[in-house]
Coordinates of C-alpha atoms in Angstrom, one line a residue:
X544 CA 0.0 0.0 0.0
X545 CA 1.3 3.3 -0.9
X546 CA 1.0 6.6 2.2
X547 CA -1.8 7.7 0.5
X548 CA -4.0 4.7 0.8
X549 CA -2.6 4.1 3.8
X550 CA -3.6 7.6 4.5
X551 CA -7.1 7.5 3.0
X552 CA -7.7 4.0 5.1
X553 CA -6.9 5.5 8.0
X554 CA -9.1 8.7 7.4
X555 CA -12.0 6.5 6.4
X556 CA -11.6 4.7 10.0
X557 CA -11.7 7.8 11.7
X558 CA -14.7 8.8 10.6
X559 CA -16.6 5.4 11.0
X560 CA -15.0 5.4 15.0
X561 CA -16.1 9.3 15.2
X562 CA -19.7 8.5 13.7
X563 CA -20.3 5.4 15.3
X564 CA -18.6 5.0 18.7
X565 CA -17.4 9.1 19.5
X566 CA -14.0 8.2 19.4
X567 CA -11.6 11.0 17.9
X568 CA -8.4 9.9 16.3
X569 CA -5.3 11.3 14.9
X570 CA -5.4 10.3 11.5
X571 CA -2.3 11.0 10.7
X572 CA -0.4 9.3 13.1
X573 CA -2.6 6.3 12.7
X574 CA -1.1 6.4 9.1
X575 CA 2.6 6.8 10.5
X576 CA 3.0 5.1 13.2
X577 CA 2.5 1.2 13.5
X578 CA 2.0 0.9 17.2
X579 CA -0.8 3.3 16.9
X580 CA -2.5 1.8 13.7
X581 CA -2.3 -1.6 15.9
X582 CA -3.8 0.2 19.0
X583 CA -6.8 1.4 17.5
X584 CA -7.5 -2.0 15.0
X585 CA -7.9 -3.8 18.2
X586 CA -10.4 -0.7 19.4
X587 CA -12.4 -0.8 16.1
X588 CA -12.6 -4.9 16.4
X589 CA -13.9 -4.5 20.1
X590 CA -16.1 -2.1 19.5
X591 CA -17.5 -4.1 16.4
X592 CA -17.8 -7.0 18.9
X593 CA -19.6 -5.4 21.3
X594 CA -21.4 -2.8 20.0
X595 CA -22.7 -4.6 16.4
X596 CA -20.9 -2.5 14.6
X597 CA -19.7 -4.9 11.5
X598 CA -18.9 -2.0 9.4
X599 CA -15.3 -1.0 11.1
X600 CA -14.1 -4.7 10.5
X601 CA -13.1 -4.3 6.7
X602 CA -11.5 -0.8 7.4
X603 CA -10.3 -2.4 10.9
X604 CA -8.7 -5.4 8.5
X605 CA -7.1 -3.0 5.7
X606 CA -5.2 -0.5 8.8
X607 CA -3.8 -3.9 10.2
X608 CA -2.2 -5.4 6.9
X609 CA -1.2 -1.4 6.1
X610 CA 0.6 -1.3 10.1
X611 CA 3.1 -4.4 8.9
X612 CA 4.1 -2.4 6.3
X613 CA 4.9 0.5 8.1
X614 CA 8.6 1.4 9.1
X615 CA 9.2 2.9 12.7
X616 CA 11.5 5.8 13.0
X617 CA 14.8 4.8 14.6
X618 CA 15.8 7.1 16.5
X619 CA 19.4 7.6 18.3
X620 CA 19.8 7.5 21.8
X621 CA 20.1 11.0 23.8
X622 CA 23.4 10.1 24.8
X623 CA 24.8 9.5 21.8
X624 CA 23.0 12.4 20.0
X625 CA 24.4 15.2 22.5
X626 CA 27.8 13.4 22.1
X627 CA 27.9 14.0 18.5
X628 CA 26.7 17.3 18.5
X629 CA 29.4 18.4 21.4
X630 CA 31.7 16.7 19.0
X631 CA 31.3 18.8 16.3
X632 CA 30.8 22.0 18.6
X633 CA 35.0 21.3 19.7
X634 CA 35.8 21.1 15.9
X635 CA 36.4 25.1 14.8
X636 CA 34.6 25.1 11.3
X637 CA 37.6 25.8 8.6
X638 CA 38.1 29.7 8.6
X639 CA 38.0 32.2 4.9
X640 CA 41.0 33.8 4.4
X641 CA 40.7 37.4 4.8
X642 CA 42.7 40.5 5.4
X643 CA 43.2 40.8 9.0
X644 CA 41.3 43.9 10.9
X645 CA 38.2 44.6 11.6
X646 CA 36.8 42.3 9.2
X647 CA 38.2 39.7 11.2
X648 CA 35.7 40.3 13.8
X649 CA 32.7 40.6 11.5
X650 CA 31.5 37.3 9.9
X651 CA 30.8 37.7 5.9
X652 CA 27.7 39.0 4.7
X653 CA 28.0 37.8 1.4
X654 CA 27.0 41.1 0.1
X655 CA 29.2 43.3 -2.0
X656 CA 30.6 46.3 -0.3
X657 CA 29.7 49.8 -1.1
X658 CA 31.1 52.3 -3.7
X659 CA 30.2 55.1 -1.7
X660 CA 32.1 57.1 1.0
X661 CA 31.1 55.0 4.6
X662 CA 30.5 57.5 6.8
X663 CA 33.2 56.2 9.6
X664 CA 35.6 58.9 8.4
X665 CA 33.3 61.9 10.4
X666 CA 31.2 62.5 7.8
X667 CA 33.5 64.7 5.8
X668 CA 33.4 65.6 2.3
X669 CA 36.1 64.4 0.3
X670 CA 37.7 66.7 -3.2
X671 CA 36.7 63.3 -4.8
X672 CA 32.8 64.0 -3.3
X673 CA 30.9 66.5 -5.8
X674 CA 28.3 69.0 -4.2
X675 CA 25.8 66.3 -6.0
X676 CA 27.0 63.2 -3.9
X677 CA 24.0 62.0 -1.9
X678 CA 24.4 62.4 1.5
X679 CA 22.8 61.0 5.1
X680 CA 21.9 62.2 7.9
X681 CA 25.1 61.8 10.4
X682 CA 27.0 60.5 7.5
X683 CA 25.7 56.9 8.5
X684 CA 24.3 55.0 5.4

């Protein structure tokens, strides 16, 4: 069965248990996760047994032979996770070359720098800077 039958089977279940018995489900977790699918199969099959309700054992029947199929996550122990990750926290990530200074303590924006006056210099007017050069407030750009 692909997801998305496993998916629609699951939905179709939910709605017989929400119509029939007042159970809400989680659809989608019922459609992910194989302990789940198995938990509420053997709900629909009790209810079905004790209630009359014949209809959920079909829907009951198709979830069950979906839930084999179904892969549980594995997952990595805590320990080992927060090991790795203080692992790679010790390791300095490779540094750019780049002219020493300021620029040094600034990580790399990736953005080109400007072509026009910074403003760090006190805002002055250069011979270069025509009476038409733009100018802001503070000489701050």
């Amino acid at each position: 069965m692909t997801s998305t039958e496993i998916f629609a089977t699951a939905a179709h279940l939910h709605v017989l248990l929400r119509r029939k018995t007042g159970r809400v489900t989680d659809t989608e977790w019922m459609a992910t996760n194989a302990d789940y699918a198995r938990a509420i199969v053997r709900f629909a099959r009790e209810k079905a047994a004790s209630d009359g309700l014949d209809e959920l054992l079909p829907w009951a029947a198709k979830l069950e032979t979906a839930s084999t199929g179904m892969g549980a996550l594995v997952r990595k122990p805590l320990l080992q996770s927060a090991a790795e990750a203080l692992r790679a926290a010790q390791t300095p990530p490779p540094q750019a070359s780049r002219p020493s200074g300021f620029a040094d303590l600034v990580p790399a924006s990736g953005f080109r720098e400007s072509a026009l006056p910074s403003g760090f210099d006190g805002g002055k007017r250069t011979d270069a800077d025509g009476p038409d050069t733009p100018r802001y407030v503070g000489g701050i750009r």
